Coordinates of C-alpha atoms and ligand atoms in Angstrom, one line a residue:
X276 CA 0.0 0.0 0.0
X277 CA 1.3 3.5 -0.9
X278 CA 0.2 6.8 0.6
X279 CA -2.8 8.1 -1.2
X280 CA -2.0 11.0 -3.5
X281 CA -4.0 13.2 -5.8
X282 CA -3.3 12.6 -9.5
X283 CA -3.3 16.3 -10.6
X284 CA -3.1 15.5 -14.3
X285 CA -6.1 13.2 -14.2
X286 CA -8.1 15.8 -12.3
X287 CA -7.2 18.5 -14.9
X288 CA -8.3 16.1 -17.7
X289 CA -11.6 15.5 -15.9
X290 CA -12.2 19.2 -15.5
X291 CA -11.6 19.6 -19.2
X292 CA -13.9 16.7 -20.1
X293 CA -16.7 18.0 -18.0
X294 CA -16.2 21.6 -19.4
X295 CA -17.0 20.2 -22.8
X296 CA -20.5 19.2 -21.7
X297 CA -22.5 22.4 -22.3
X298 CA -19.4 24.3 -23.5
X299 CA -20.2 27.8 -24.7
X300 CA -18.3 29.5 -27.6
X301 CA -16.8 32.0 -25.1
X302 CA -15.1 29.2 -23.2
X303 CA -17.6 28.8 -20.4
X304 CA -20.3 26.3 -19.6
X305 CA -24.1 26.3 -19.9
X306 CA -25.2 23.2 -18.0
X307 CA -28.3 24.3 -16.2
X308 CA -30.0 22.1 -13.6
X309 CA -31.9 19.1 -14.9
X310 CA -31.1 20.0 -18.6
X311 CA -29.9 17.5 -21.2
X312 CA -26.3 18.8 -20.5
X313 CA -26.7 18.2 -16.7
X314 CA -27.9 14.7 -17.5
X315 CA -24.8 14.1 -19.7
X316 CA -22.5 15.2 -16.9
X317 CA -24.3 12.9 -14.5
X318 CA -23.9 10.1 -17.0
X319 CA -20.2 10.7 -17.4
X320 CA -19.6 10.8 -13.6
X321 CA -21.6 7.6 -13.2
X322 CA -19.6 5.8 -15.9
X323 CA -16.3 6.9 -14.3
X324 CA -17.6 5.6 -11.0
X325 CA -18.6 2.3 -12.3
X326 CA -15.3 1.8 -14.1
X327 CA -13.7 2.0 -10.6
X328 CA -16.2 -0.4 -9.1
X329 CA -17.9 2.2 -6.9
X330 CA -21.6 2.0 -6.3
X331 CA -23.9 4.7 -7.6
X332 CA -27.2 5.9 -6.1
X333 CA -29.7 8.7 -6.7
X334 CA -32.5 9.9 -4.4
X335 CA -35.9 11.3 -5.5
X336 CA -34.6 14.8 -6.0
X337 CA -31.8 13.4 -8.2
X338 CA -28.9 14.0 -5.8
X339 CA -26.2 11.6 -7.1
X340 CA -24.1 9.6 -4.7
X341 CA -20.9 7.5 -5.4
X342 CA -20.0 5.2 -2.6
X343 CA -16.7 3.6 -1.6
X344 CA -17.1 1.4 1.5
X345 CA -15.0 1.7 4.7
X346 CA -13.7 -0.6 7.3
X347 CA -16.9 -0.1 9.2
X348 CA -19.8 0.1 6.8
X349 CA -22.3 0.5 9.6
X350 CA -21.0 4.0 10.2
X351 CA -22.8 6.9 8.4
X352 CA -20.8 7.9 5.4
X353 CA -18.7 11.0 5.2
X354 CA -20.0 13.1 2.2
X355 CA -17.7 15.1 0.0
X356 CA -18.7 16.9 -3.2
X357 CA -20.5 19.9 -4.7
X358 CA -22.7 20.4 -7.8
X359 CA -22.5 19.8 -11.6
X360 CA -25.1 22.3 -12.7
X361 CA -24.0 25.7 -13.9
X362 CA -25.2 29.3 -14.5
X363 CA -26.5 30.0 -18.0
X364 CA -23.2 31.7 -18.9
X365 CA -21.2 30.0 -16.1
X366 CA -17.6 29.0 -15.7
X367 CA -15.9 25.6 -15.7
X368 CA -15.1 25.4 -12.0
X369 CA -18.1 26.6 -10.1
X370 CA -19.4 23.2 -8.7
X371 CA -17.4 21.0 -11.1
X372 CA -14.2 21.6 -9.2
X373 CA -15.6 20.4 -5.9
X374 CA -17.4 17.4 -7.4
X375 CA -14.5 16.2 -9.5
X376 CA -11.9 16.8 -6.8
X377 CA -14.0 14.7 -4.5
X378 CA -14.1 12.0 -7.1
X379 CA -10.4 12.3 -7.5
X380 CA -10.0 11.9 -3.7
X381 CA -12.0 8.7 -3.9
X382 CA -9.9 7.4 -6.8
X383 CA -6.7 8.3 -4.9
X384 CA -7.8 6.1 -2.0
X385 CA -8.7 3.3 -4.4
X386 CA -5.3 3.6 -6.2
X387 CA -3.5 3.4 -2.9
X388 CA -5.6 0.5 -1.7
X389 CA -6.4 2.4 1.5
X390 CA -9.7 1.7 3.2
X391 CA -11.1 4.6 5.2
X392 CA -12.7 4.0 8.5
X393 CA -16.2 5.3 7.6
X394 CA -17.5 4.8 4.1
X395 CA -17.0 7.9 1.9
X396 CA -19.6 9.1 -0.7
X397 CA -19.0 11.7 -3.4
X398 CA -22.2 13.7 -3.9
X399 CA -23.4 15.9 -6.8
X400 CA -26.3 18.0 -5.4
X401 CA -29.2 18.8 -7.7
X402 CA -29.8 22.4 -8.8
X403 CA -27.4 24.4 -6.7
X404 CA -27.5 27.4 -8.9
X405 CA -31.2 28.1 -8.9
X406 CA -31.1 30.2 -12.1
X407 CA -33.3 27.8 -14.2
X408 CA -35.5 26.7 -11.3
X409 CA -35.6 28.8 -8.2
X410 CA -34.7 28.3 -5.4
X411 CA -31.1 27.2 -5.5
X412 CA -29.5 24.5 -3.4
X413 CA -32.6 22.4 -3.9
X414 CA -30.9 19.0 -3.5
X415 CA -29.2 19.8 -0.3
X416 CA -32.2 21.6 1.2
X417 CA -34.4 18.6 0.5
X418 CA -31.8 16.2 1.7
X419 CA -31.5 18.1 5.0
X420 CA -35.3 18.0 5.5
X421 CA -35.5 21.8 5.2
X422 CA -38.0 21.7 2.3
X423 CA -40.5 19.3 0.9
X424 CA -39.7 18.7 -2.9
X425 CA -43.4 18.2 -3.4
X426 CA -43.8 22.0 -3.2
X427 CA -41.5 22.4 -6.3
X428 CA -43.4 20.1 -8.6
X429 CA -45.4 22.8 -10.2
X430 CA -42.4 25.1 -10.8
X431 CA -41.7 26.5 -14.3
X432 CA -38.2 27.2 -15.4
X433 CA -36.8 30.4 -16.8
X434 CA -37.0 28.6 -20.2
X435 CA -40.6 27.5 -19.7
X436 CA -39.7 23.9 -18.8
X437 CA -41.7 22.0 -16.2
X438 CA -39.6 21.1 -13.1
X439 CA -41.6 17.9 -12.6
X440 CA -40.9 16.8 -16.1
X441 CA -37.2 17.6 -16.1
X442 CA -36.7 16.0 -12.7
X443 CA -38.4 12.8 -13.9
X444 CA -36.4 12.8 -17.1
X445 CA -33.2 13.2 -15.2
X446 CA -33.9 10.4 -12.9
X447 CA -35.0 8.1 -15.8
X448 CA -31.8 8.9 -17.7
X449 CA -29.7 7.1 -15.1
X450 CA -31.3 3.7 -14.6
X451 CA -28.0 2.2 -13.4
X452 CA -28.0 4.5 -10.3
X453 CA -29.8 2.5 -7.6
X454 CA -32.7 4.4 -6.1
X455 CA -32.4 5.6 -2.5
X456 CA -34.8 7.5 -0.3
X457 CA -34.3 11.2 0.6
X458 CA -32.0 12.0 3.5
X459 CA -29.9 9.7 5.6
X460 CA -27.5 10.0 8.6
X461 CA -24.1 11.3 7.5
X462 CA -21.0 11.7 9.7
X463 CA -19.9 14.9 8.1
X464 CA -19.6 17.0 4.8
X465 CA -16.7 18.7 3.2
X466 CA -17.0 20.8 0.0
X467 CA -14.2 22.3 -2.0
X468 CA -15.1 25.3 -4.1
X469 CA -13.6 28.3 -5.8
X470 CA -13.7 31.4 -3.7
X471 CA -15.7 33.3 -6.4
X472 CA -14.2 36.6 -5.0
X473 CA -10.9 38.3 -5.0
X474 CA -9.5 38.0 -1.4
X475 CA -7.4 34.8 -1.5
X476 CA -5.7 35.8 -4.7
X477 CA -5.1 39.3 -3.5
X478 CA -3.6 38.1 -0.3
X479 CA -1.5 35.4 -2.0
X480 CA -3.0 32.6 0.0
X481 CA -3.2 29.0 -1.2
X482 CA -6.6 28.1 0.4
X483 CA -9.4 29.5 2.5
X484 CA -10.9 27.6 5.5
X485 CA -14.6 28.5 5.3
X486 CA -16.3 29.0 8.7
X487 CA -19.8 29.9 7.4
X488 CA -21.9 31.4 4.7
X489 CA -23.7 34.8 4.6
X490 CA -27.4 35.0 4.2
X491 CA -29.3 35.3 0.8
X492 CA -32.8 36.5 0.1
X493 CA -34.3 36.5 -3.4
X494 CA -37.3 38.7 -4.0
X495 CA -39.4 38.9 -7.1
X496 CA -40.9 42.4 -7.4
X497 CA -43.8 42.9 -9.8
X498 CA -45.0 46.5 -10.5
X499 CA -48.4 46.8 -12.1
X500 CA -49.6 49.9 -13.9
X501 CA -51.8 50.5 -16.9
X502 CA -51.0 49.4 -20.4
X503 CA -51.3 52.2 -22.9
X504 CA -50.4 53.6 -26.3
X505 CA -46.8 54.9 -26.4
X506 CA -47.6 57.7 -28.9
X507 CA -50.9 59.0 -27.7
X508 CA -50.8 58.9 -23.9
X509 CA -49.7 62.2 -22.4
X510 CA -47.7 62.2 -19.2
X511 CA -50.6 63.0 -16.8
X512 CA -52.5 60.0 -18.2
X513 CA -49.7 57.5 -17.7
X514 CA -49.5 54.9 -15.0
X515 CA -46.2 53.6 -16.2
X516 CA -44.8 50.7 -14.1
X517 CA -41.4 51.3 -15.8
X518 CA -41.1 54.8 -14.3
X519 CA -41.9 53.3 -10.8
X520 CA -39.4 50.5 -11.4
X521 CA -36.6 52.9 -12.5
X522 CA -37.3 55.0 -9.4
X523 CA -37.2 52.0 -7.1
X524 CA -34.0 50.6 -8.5
X525 CA -32.3 54.0 -8.6
X526 CA -33.1 54.5 -4.9
X527 CA -32.1 51.0 -3.9
X528 CA -28.7 51.2 -5.7
X529 CA -28.0 54.6 -4.1
X530 CA -28.8 53.4 -0.6
X531 CA -28.3 49.7 0.2
X532 CA -24.7 49.1 -0.7
X533 CA -23.3 52.6 -0.4
X534 CA -24.6 52.7 3.2
X535 CA -23.4 49.2 4.3
X536 CA -20.1 47.7 3.0
X537 CA -21.3 44.2 4.0
X538 CA -24.5 44.4 2.0
X539 CA -24.9 43.1 -1.6
X540 CA -27.8 43.9 -3.9
X541 CA -28.1 42.6 -7.4
X542 CA -30.8 42.9 -10.1
X543 CA -30.1 40.1 -12.5
X544 CA -33.4 39.8 -14.3
X545 CA -35.9 42.4 -15.5
X546 CA -39.0 41.9 -17.7
X547 CA -41.9 43.9 -19.1
X548 CA -45.4 42.7 -19.9
X549 CA -46.3 42.6 -22.7
X550 CA -42.8 43.6 -23.9
X551 CA -43.9 45.6 -26.9
X552 CA -41.8 48.5 -28.2
X553 CA -44.8 50.8 -28.6
X554 CA -46.9 50.0 -25.6
X555 CA -46.6 51.4 -22.0
X556 CA -46.1 48.1 -20.2
X557 CA -48.9 46.7 -18.1
X558 CA -46.3 45.4 -15.6
X559 CA -42.6 45.3 -14.9
X560 CA -41.0 42.6 -12.9
X561 CA -37.4 42.3 -11.6
X562 CA -35.4 40.0 -9.3
X563 CA -33.5 41.2 -6.3
X564 CA -30.7 39.1 -4.9
X565 CA -29.9 40.5 -1.4
X566 CA -27.0 39.2 0.7
X567 CA -25.7 40.0 4.2
X568 CA -23.8 38.2 6.9
X569 CA -26.4 39.4 9.5
X570 CA -30.0 38.0 9.5
X571 CA -31.4 41.2 11.1
X572 CA -29.7 43.4 8.4
X573 CA -31.2 41.1 5.7
X574 CA -34.7 41.7 7.2
X575 CA -34.0 45.4 7.5
X576 CA -33.0 45.6 3.8
X577 CA -36.2 43.8 2.8
X578 CA -38.2 46.3 4.9
X579 CA -36.4 49.1 3.0
X580 CA -37.2 47.5 -0.3
X581 CA -40.9 47.3 0.6
X582 CA -41.0 51.0 1.8
X583 CA -39.3 52.2 -1.4
X584 CA -41.6 50.2 -3.6
X585 CA -44.7 51.5 -1.8
X586 CA -43.5 55.1 -2.1
X587 CA -42.5 55.0 -5.8
X588 CA -45.7 53.1 -6.8
X589 CA -47.9 55.6 -5.0
X590 CA -46.2 58.4 -7.0
X591 CA -47.0 56.7 -10.3
X592 CA -50.4 55.3 -9.5
X593 CA -49.0 51.7 -9.6
X594 CA -49.0 48.8 -7.2
X595 CA -46.3 46.4 -6.1
X596 CA -46.3 42.8 -5.3
X597 CA -43.2 41.3 -3.6
X598 CA -42.7 37.5 -3.4
X599 CA -39.9 35.7 -1.7
X600 CA -38.4 33.2 -4.0
X601 CA -35.6 32.0 -1.7
X602 CA -34.6 32.7 1.8
X603 CA -31.3 31.3 3.2
X604 CA -30.3 32.6 6.6
X605 CA -26.6 33.0 7.3
X606 CA -25.0 29.9 8.8
X607 CA -21.9 28.8 10.6
X608 CA -19.9 25.6 10.2
X609 CA -18.8 23.1 12.8
X610 CA -15.7 23.9 14.8
X611 CA -14.6 20.3 14.7
X612 CA -14.7 20.2 10.8
X613 CA -13.1 23.6 10.5
X614 CA -10.3 22.4 12.8
X615 CA -9.8 19.2 10.7
X616 CA -9.4 21.3 7.6
X617 CA -7.2 24.0 9.1
X618 CA -4.8 21.4 10.7
X619 CA -4.6 19.5 7.4
X620 CA -3.7 22.7 5.6
X621 CA -0.9 23.3 8.1
X622 CA 0.3 19.8 7.7
X623 CA 0.5 20.3 3.9
X624 CA 2.2 23.7 4.3
X625 CA -0.6 25.4 2.5
X626 CA -1.0 29.1 3.5
X627 CA -4.6 29.7 4.6
X628 CA -7.0 32.0 6.4
X629 CA -10.4 31.5 7.9
X630 CA -13.2 33.3 6.0
X631 CA -16.9 33.6 5.5
X632 CA -18.4 32.7 2.1
X633 CA -20.1 35.4 0.1
X634 CA -21.8 32.9 -2.2
X635 CA -24.3 30.3 -0.9
X636 CA -23.5 26.7 -1.1
X637 CA -25.0 23.2 -0.5
X638 CA -22.7 23.0 2.6
X639 CA -25.0 25.5 4.4
X640 CA -27.9 23.0 4.5
X641 CA -25.6 20.1 5.2
X642 CA -24.3 22.0 8.2
X643 CA -27.8 21.7 9.7
X644 CA -27.5 17.9 9.9
X645 CA -23.8 17.0 10.2
X646 CA -20.4 18.6 11.0
X647 CA -19.6 20.6 7.8
X648 CA -17.0 23.0 6.5
X649 CA -15.6 24.1 3.2
X650 CA -12.3 24.7 1.5
X651 CA -11.9 27.6 -0.9
X652 CA -9.2 28.0 -3.6
X653 CA -8.5 31.3 -5.4
X654 CA -9.9 32.0 -8.8
X655 CA -8.4 34.5 -11.3
X656 CA -9.4 38.1 -10.5
X657 CA -12.1 36.8 -8.3
X658 CA -14.3 36.3 -11.3
X659 CA -17.1 33.8 -11.2
X660 CA -20.6 33.3 -12.6
X661 CA -18.8 34.4 -15.8
X662 CA -17.5 32.3 -18.7
X663 CA -14.0 33.7 -18.0
X664 CA -13.8 32.0 -14.6
X665 CA -10.3 30.4 -14.3
X666 CA -8.4 28.5 -11.6
X667 CA -4.6 27.9 -11.8
X668 CA -3.8 24.2 -12.0
X669 CA -1.6 24.7 -8.9
X670 CA -4.7 25.8 -7.0
X671 CA -6.8 22.9 -8.3
X672 CA -4.1 20.6 -7.0
X673 CA -3.7 22.3 -3.7
X674 CA -7.5 22.2 -3.1
X675 CA -7.7 18.6 -4.0
X676 CA -4.8 17.6 -1.8
X677 CA -6.3 19.4 1.1
X678 CA -9.7 17.8 0.4
X679 CA -8.1 14.3 0.4
X680 CA -6.1 14.9 3.6
X681 CA -9.1 16.3 5.5
X682 CA -11.3 13.5 4.1
X683 CA -9.0 10.8 5.5
X684 CA -9.0 12.4 8.9
X685 CA -12.7 13.1 9.0
X686 CA -13.6 9.6 7.9
X687 CA -11.5 8.3 10.9
X688 CA -12.3 10.8 13.6
X689 CA -15.9 11.7 13.2
X690 CA -18.4 9.3 14.8
Ligands
GLV13 C1 -24.4 30.5 -5.8 O1 -24.4 30.2 -6.9 C2 -24.7 31.9 -5.3 O2 -25.4 32.6 -6.1 O3 -24.2 32.3 -4.3
MN14 MN1 -21.2 26.7 -6.8
MN15 MN1 -22.7 29.3 -8.7

């Protein structure tokens, strides 16, 4: 038996192979949740797993599990992984890195003939991104018992697709994965991910030891006014929801982030109904992605959104409807798992710092049911949710080495 070691070249080749599934002309990936491309990525991972003799399972929300047994198979497995779905114009590393590095860790153990104490399972969670079907982190949320998937069955995707149909088609496309019921005891969860922000690169650090995740709230705001003729309706007769929406967004952009350095506010989607060039719209809707490390500040920002909407709508004779599409409170990870990762980083001489994640991750819901923590590696210029996302091969290797080291310890020490 040799000491298990990451095969960095194999991992790079895997990243490239998966980047070809849903590849975009600009060098990124469009592999949105439960799409044909997502199914192709699941198939490839399953084939790789079967070639190594690992068993493959999927649960009713299509979370995909690859299991390698341990010395004591009665112990709950240690989970390691991330997600395979992407943003519509996403990068090659967001999700794929953590999933494929976890698979590499499993292969490294297999190559070395080392049997872990607890069984280890690689997991690819369903619909982390949430851009095709909201909310995000569906698979981990359902796994942790924080949501009932039945409530999502009637969802329609951003492309008009039926969630129920796409989920059923995804499950059916992988008959070789043995069905498994939703949720199970796990001894812990470790997720490797790119930082998706600039701090590790700027500070010249090899890895981040993630201690928690800031909160996220997604609102869908719909402003209703009165449709009318673009050419014949004079100003006093207009109840134009676009004027109200512009006023709301202008006020929010001038207030939320400028007055609070920890707050984030993003409008990623905006639509008009009916969307005709020469008609005053009947309604305008837009998304708000609000983030903050403090739950009470998140609530205060939502209250500010509601007050501004009320005020601007009143001025224009419009009305506002505000629906919550996703609400993920901030969360903290388990000291025991943070410590395992930090100690392993020191052992590997990887420079590190503790940090809170600005992005949300499946790890947040896993932290509700098992000791959980994350590893971050730097990405170039902090760019992510962008086809230009890039991670240096040395960072890929460092992250995977740390994941393997922490996995071996966690599979031994955690009950
Ligand atoms: C995850 O994709 C996020 O938006 O934080
Ligand atoms: Mn991700
Ligand atoms: Mn993402």
